[in-house]
PDB file of C-alpha atoms in Angstrom:
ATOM      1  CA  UNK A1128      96.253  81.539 107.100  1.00 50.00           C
ATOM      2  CA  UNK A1129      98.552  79.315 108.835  1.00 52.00           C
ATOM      3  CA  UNK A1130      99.682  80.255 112.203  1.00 50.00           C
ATOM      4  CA  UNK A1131     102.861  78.265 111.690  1.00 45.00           C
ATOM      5  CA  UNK A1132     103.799  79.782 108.684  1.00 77.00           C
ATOM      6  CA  UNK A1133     103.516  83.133 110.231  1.00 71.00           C
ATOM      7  CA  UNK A1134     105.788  82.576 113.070  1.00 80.00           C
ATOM      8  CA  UNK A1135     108.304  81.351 110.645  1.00 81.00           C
ATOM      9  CA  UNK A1136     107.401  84.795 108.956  1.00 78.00           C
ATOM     10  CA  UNK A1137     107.938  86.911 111.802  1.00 82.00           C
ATOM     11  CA  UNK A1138     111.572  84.639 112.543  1.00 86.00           C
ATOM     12  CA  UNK A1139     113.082  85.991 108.959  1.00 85.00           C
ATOM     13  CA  UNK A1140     111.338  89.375 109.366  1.00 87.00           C
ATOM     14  CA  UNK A1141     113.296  89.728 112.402  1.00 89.00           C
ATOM     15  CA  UNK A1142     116.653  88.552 110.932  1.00 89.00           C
ATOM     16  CA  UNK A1143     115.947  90.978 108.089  1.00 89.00           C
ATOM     17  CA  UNK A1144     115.824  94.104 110.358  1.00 93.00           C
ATOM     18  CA  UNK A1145     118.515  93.070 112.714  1.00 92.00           C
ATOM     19  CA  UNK A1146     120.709  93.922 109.708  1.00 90.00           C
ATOM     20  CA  UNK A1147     118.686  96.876 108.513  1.00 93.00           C
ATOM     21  CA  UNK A1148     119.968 100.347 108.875  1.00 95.00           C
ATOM     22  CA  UNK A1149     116.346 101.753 107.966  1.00 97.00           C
ATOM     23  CA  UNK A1150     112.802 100.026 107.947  1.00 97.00           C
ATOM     24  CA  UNK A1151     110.343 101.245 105.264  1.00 97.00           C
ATOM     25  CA  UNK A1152     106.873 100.137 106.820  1.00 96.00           C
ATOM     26  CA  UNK A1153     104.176 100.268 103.669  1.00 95.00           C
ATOM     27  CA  UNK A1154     100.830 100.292 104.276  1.00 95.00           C
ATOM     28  CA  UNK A1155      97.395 101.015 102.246  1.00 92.00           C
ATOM     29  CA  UNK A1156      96.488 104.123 101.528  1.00 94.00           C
ATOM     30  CA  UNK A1157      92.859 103.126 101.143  1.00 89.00           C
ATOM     31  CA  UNK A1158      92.919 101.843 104.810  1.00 88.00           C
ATOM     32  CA  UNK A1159      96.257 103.162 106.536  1.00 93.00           C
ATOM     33  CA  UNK A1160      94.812 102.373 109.815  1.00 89.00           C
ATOM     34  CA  UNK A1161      94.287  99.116 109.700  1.00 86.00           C
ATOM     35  CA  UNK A1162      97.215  97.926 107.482  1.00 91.00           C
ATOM     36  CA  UNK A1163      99.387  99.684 110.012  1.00 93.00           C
ATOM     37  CA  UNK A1164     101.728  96.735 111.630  1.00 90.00           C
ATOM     38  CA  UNK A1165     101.605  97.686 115.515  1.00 91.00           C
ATOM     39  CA  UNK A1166     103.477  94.850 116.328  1.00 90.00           C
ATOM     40  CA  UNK A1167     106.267  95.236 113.692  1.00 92.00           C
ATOM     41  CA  UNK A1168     107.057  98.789 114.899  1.00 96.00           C
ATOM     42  CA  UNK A1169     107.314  97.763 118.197  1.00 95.00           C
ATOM     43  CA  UNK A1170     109.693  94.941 116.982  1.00 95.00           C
ATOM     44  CA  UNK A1171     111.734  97.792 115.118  1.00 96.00           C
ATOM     45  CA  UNK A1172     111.985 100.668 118.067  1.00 96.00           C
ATOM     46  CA  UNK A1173     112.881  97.346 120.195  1.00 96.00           C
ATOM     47  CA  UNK A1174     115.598  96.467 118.166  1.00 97.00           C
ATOM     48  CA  UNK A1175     117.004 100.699 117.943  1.00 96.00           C
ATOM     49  CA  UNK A1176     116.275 100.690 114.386  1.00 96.00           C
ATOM     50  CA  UNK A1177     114.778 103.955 112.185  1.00 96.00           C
ATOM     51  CA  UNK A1178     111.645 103.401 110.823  1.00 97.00           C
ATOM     52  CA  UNK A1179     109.408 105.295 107.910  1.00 98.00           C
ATOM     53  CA  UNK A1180     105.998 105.150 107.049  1.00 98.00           C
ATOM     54  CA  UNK A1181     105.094 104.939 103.453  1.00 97.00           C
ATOM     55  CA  UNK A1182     101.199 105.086 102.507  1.00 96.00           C
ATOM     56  CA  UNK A1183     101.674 102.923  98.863  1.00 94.00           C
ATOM     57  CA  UNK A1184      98.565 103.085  96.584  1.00 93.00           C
ATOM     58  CA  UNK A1185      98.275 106.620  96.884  1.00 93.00           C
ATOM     59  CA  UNK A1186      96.460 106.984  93.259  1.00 93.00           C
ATOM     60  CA  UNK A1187      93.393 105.581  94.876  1.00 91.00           C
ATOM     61  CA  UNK A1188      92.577 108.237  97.292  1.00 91.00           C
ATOM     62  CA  UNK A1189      91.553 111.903  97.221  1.00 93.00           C
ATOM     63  CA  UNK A1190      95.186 114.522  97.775  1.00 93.00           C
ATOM     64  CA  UNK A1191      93.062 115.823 100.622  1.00 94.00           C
ATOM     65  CA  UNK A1192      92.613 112.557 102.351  1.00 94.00           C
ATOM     66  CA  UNK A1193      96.244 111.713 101.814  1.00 94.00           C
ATOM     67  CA  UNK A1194      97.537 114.793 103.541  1.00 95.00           C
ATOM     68  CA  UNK A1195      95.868 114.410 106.403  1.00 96.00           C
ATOM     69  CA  UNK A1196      96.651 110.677 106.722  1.00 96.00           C
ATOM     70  CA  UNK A1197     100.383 111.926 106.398  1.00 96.00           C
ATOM     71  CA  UNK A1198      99.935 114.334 108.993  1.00 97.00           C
ATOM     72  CA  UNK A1199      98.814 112.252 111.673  1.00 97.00           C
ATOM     73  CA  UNK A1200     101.178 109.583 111.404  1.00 97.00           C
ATOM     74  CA  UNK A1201     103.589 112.076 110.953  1.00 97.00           C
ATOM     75  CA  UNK A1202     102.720 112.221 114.762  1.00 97.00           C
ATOM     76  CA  UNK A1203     104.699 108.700 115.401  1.00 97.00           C
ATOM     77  CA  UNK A1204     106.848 108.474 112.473  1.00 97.00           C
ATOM     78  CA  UNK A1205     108.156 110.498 109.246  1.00 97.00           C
ATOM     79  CA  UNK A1206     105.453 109.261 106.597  1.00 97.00           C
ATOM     80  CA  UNK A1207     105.711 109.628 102.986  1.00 96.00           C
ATOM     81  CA  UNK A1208     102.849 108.724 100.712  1.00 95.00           C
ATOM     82  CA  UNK A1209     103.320 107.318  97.319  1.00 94.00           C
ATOM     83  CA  UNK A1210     101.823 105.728  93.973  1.00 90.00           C
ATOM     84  CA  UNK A1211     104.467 103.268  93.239  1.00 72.00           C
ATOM     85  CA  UNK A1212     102.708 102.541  90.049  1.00 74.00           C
ATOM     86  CA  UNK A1213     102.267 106.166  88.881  1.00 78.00           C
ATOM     87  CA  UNK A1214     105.217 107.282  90.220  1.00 76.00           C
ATOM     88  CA  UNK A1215     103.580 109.922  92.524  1.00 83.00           C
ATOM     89  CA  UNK A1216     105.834 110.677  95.480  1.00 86.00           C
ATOM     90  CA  UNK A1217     108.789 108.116  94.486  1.00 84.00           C
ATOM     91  CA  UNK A1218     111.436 111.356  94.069  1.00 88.00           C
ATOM     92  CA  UNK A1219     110.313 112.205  97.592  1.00 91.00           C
ATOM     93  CA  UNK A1220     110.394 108.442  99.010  1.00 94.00           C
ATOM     94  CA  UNK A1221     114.421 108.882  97.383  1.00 93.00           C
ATOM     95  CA  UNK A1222     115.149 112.330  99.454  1.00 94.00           C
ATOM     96  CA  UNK A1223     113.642 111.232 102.351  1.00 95.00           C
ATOM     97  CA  UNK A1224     115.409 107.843 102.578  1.00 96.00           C
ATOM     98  CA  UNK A1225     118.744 109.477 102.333  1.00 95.00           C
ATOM     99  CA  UNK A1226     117.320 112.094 104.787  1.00 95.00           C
ATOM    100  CA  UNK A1227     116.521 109.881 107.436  1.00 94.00           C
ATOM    101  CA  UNK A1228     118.999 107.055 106.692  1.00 93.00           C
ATOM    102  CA  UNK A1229     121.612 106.954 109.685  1.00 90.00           C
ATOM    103  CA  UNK A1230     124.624 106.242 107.539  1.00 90.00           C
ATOM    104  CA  UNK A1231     125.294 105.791 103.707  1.00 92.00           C
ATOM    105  CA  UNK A1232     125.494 103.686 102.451  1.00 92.00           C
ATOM    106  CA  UNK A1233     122.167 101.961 103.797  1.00 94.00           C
ATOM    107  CA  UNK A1234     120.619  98.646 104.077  1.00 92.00           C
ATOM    108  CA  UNK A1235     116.414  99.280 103.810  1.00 94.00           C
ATOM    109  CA  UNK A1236     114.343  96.704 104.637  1.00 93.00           C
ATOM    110  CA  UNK A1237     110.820  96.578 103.115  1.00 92.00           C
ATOM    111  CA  UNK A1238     108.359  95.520 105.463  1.00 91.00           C
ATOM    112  CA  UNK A1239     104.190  95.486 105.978  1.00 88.00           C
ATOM    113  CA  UNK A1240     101.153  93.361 105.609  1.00 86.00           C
ATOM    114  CA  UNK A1241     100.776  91.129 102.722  1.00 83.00           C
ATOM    115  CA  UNK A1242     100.033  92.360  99.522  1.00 84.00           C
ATOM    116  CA  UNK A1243     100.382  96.536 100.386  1.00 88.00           C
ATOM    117  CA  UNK A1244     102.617  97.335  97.626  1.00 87.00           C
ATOM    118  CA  UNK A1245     106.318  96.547  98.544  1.00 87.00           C
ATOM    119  CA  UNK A1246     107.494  94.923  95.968  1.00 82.00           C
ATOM    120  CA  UNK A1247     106.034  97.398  93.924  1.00 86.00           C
ATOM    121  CA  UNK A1248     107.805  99.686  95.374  1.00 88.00           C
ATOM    122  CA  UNK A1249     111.256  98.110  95.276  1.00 85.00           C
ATOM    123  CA  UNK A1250     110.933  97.980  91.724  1.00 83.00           C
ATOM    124  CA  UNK A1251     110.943 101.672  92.077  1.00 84.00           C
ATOM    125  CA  UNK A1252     113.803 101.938  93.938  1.00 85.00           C
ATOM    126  CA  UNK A1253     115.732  99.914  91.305  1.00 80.00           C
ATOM    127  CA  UNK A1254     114.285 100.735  88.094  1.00 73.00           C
ATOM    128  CA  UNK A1255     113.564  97.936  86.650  1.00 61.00           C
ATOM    129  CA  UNK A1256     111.576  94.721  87.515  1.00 47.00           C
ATOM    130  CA  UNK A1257     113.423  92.694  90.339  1.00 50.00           C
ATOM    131  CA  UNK A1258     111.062  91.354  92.901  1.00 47.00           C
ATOM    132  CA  UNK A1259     108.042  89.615  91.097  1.00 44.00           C
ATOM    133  CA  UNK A1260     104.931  91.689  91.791  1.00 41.00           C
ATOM    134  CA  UNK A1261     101.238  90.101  91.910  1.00 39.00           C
ATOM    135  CA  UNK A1262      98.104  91.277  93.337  1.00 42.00           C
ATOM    136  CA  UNK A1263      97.999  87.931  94.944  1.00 38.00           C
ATOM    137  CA  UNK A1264      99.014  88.059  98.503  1.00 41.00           C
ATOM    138  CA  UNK A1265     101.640  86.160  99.999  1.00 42.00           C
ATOM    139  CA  UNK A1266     103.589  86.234  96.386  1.00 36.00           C
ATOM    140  CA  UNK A1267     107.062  87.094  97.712  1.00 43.00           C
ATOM    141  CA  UNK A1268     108.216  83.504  98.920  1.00 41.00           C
ATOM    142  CA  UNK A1269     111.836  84.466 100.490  1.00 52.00           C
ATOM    143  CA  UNK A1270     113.685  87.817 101.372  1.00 63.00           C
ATOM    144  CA  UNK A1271     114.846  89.666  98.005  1.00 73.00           C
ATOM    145  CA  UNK A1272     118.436  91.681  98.436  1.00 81.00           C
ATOM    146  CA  UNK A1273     118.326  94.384  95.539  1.00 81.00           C
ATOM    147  CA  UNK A1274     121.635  96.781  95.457  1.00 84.00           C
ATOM    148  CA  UNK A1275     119.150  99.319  94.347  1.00 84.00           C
ATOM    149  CA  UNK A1276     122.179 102.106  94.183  1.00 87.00           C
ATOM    150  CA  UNK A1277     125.520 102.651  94.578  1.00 88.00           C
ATOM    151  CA  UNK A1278     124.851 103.570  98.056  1.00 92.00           C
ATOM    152  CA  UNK A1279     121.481 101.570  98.344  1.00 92.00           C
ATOM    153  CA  UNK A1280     120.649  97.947  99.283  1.00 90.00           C
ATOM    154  CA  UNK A1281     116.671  97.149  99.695  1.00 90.00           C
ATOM    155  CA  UNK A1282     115.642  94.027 101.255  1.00 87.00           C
ATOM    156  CA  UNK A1283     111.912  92.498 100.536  1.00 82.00           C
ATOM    157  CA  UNK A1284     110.596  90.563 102.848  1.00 79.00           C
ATOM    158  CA  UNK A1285     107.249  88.268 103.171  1.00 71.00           C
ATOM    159  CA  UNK A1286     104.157  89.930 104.499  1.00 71.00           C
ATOM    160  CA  UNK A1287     103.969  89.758 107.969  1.00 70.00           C
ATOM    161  CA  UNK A1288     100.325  89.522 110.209  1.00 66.00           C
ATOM    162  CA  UNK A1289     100.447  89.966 113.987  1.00 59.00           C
ATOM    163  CA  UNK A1290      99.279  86.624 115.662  1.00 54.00           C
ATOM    164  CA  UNK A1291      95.836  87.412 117.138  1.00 56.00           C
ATOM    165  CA  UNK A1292      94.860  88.130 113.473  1.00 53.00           C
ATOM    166  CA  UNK A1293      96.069  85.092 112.179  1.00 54.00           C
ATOM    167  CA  UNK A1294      92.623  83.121 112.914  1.00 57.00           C
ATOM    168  CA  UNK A1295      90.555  86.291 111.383  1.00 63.00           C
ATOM    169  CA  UNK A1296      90.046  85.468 107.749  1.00 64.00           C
ATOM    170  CA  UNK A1297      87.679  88.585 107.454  1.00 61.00           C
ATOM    171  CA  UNK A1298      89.732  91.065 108.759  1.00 60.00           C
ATOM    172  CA  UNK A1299      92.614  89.733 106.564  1.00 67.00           C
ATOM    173  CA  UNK A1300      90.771  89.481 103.935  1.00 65.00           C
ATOM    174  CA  UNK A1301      89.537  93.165 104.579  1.00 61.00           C
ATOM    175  CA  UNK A1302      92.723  94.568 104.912  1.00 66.00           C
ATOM    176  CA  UNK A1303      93.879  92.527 101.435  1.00 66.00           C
ATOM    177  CA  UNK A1304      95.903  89.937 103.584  1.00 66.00           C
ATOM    178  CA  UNK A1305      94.364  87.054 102.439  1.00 66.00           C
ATOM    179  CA  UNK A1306      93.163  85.975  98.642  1.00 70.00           C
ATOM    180  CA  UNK A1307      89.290  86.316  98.673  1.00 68.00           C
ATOM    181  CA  UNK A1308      89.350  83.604  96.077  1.00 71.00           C
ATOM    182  CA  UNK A1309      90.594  81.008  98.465  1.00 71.00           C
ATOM    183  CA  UNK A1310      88.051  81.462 100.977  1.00 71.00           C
ATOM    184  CA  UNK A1311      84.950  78.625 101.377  1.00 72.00           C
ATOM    185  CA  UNK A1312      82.444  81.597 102.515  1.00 73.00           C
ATOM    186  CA  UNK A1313      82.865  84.883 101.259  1.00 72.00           C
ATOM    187  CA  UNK A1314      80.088  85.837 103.079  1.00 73.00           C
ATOM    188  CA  UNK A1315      81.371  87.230 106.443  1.00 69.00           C
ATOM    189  CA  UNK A1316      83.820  89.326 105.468  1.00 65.00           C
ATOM    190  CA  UNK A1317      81.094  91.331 102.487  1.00 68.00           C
ATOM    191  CA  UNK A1318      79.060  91.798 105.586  1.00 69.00           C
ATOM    192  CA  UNK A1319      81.641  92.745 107.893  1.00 68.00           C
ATOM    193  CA  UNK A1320      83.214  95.066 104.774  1.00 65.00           C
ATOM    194  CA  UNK A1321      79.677  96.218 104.618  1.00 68.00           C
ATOM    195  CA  UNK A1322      78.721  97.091 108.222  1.00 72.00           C
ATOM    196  CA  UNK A1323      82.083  98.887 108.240  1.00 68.00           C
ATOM    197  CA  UNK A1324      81.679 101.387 104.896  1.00 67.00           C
ATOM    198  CA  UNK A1325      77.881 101.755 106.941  1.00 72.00           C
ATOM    199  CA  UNK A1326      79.215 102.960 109.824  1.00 72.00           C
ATOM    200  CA  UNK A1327      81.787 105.388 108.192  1.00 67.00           C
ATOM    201  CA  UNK A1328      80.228 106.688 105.430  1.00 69.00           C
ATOM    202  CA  UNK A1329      76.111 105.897 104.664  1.00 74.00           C
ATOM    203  CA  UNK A1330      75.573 108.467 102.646  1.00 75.00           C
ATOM    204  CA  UNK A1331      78.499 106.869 100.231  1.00 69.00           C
ATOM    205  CA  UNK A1332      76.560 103.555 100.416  1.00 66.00           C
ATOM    206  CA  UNK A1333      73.927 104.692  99.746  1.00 74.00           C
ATOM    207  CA  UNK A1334      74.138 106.313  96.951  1.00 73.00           C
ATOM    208  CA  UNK A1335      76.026 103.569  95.133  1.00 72.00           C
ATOM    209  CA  UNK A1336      73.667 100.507  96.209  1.00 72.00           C
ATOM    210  CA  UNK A1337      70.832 102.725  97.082  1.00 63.00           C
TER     211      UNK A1337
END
């Protein structure tokens, strides 16, 4: 991953919520943790903006799981968790824009590491198809401004990685950053994916590679 084409990233990312009246921060629900942007919520409380968390994917983890995930963010931020696919949670995502939205009409931005699920998401938010979707990351090229409602504007943005990750192919690639199929050795990250599903859950690896 270029470092260059990350800071020009993190320049349009910051344009985008300079003119945002809400920021909709999506991350994984498979690994909420580490698909959280640190860096990009400090950029938003820096710049006085309101900020939600939205755990996208949500079809791919237990209800249990995803409850307590939602209550301890819930400790930082309001936090919604959705399947933009299935549709689980999108009438909530609605409500709690306009809940926490400090005026309407309101300008959202969409922002998170690559390939989390935003587009996805604003597709929702529309209805229809708007911003092309692919499990590729890094498929939105350019910022996307969808008048999603009457009283609605969304605005996609590229994904965004903070710069001491930039240089970490494994970890992006972990966290979904980062095409696998681009990579020269796939190597590192299976073993660091590996050592990390060890050191959380053995019993789980075991009994599925035994």
């Amino acid at each position: 991953m270029s470092r260059v084409s990350q800071e020009e990233a993190w320049r349009r990312v910051r344009s985008v919520l300079e003119m945002s009246d809400l920021v909709l921060e999506v991350i994984d629900a498979r690994d909420p943790v580490e698909t959280r942007n640190r860096r990009l919520e400090d950029l938003v409380n820096r710049l006085g903006k309101s900020l939600m968390i939205v755990i996208n994917k949500a079809d791919l983890v237990p209800m249990e799981v995803l409850k307590e995930w939602r209550r301890f963010l819930e400790r930082d931020y309001p936090t919604v968790f959705i399947s933009a696919r299935d549709r689980l949670g999108t009438r909530k995502l609605i409500v709690n824009i306009k809940r926490y939205a400090p005026r309407l009409p309101v300008r959202v931005s969409v922002v998170g590491y690559p390939n989390v699920g935003k587009s996805t998401i604003i597709n929702y938010l529309k209805g229809r198809h708007v911003a092309e979707t692919s499990p590729v990351p890094g498929w939105t090229i350019g910022e996307q401004i969808v008048r999603a409602k009457q009283w609605l504007v969304v605005i996609d943005t590229p994904g965004v990685v903070p710069v001491e990750e930039v240089k970490d192919e494994a970890l992006l690639v972990i966290k979904g950053a980062i095409d696998p199929s681009k990579l020269d050795d796939p190597v590192v990250p299976a073993i660091k994916l590996i050592m990390r599903i060890k050191s959380f859950n053995p019993k789980a690896f075991m009994e599925r590679y035994g």
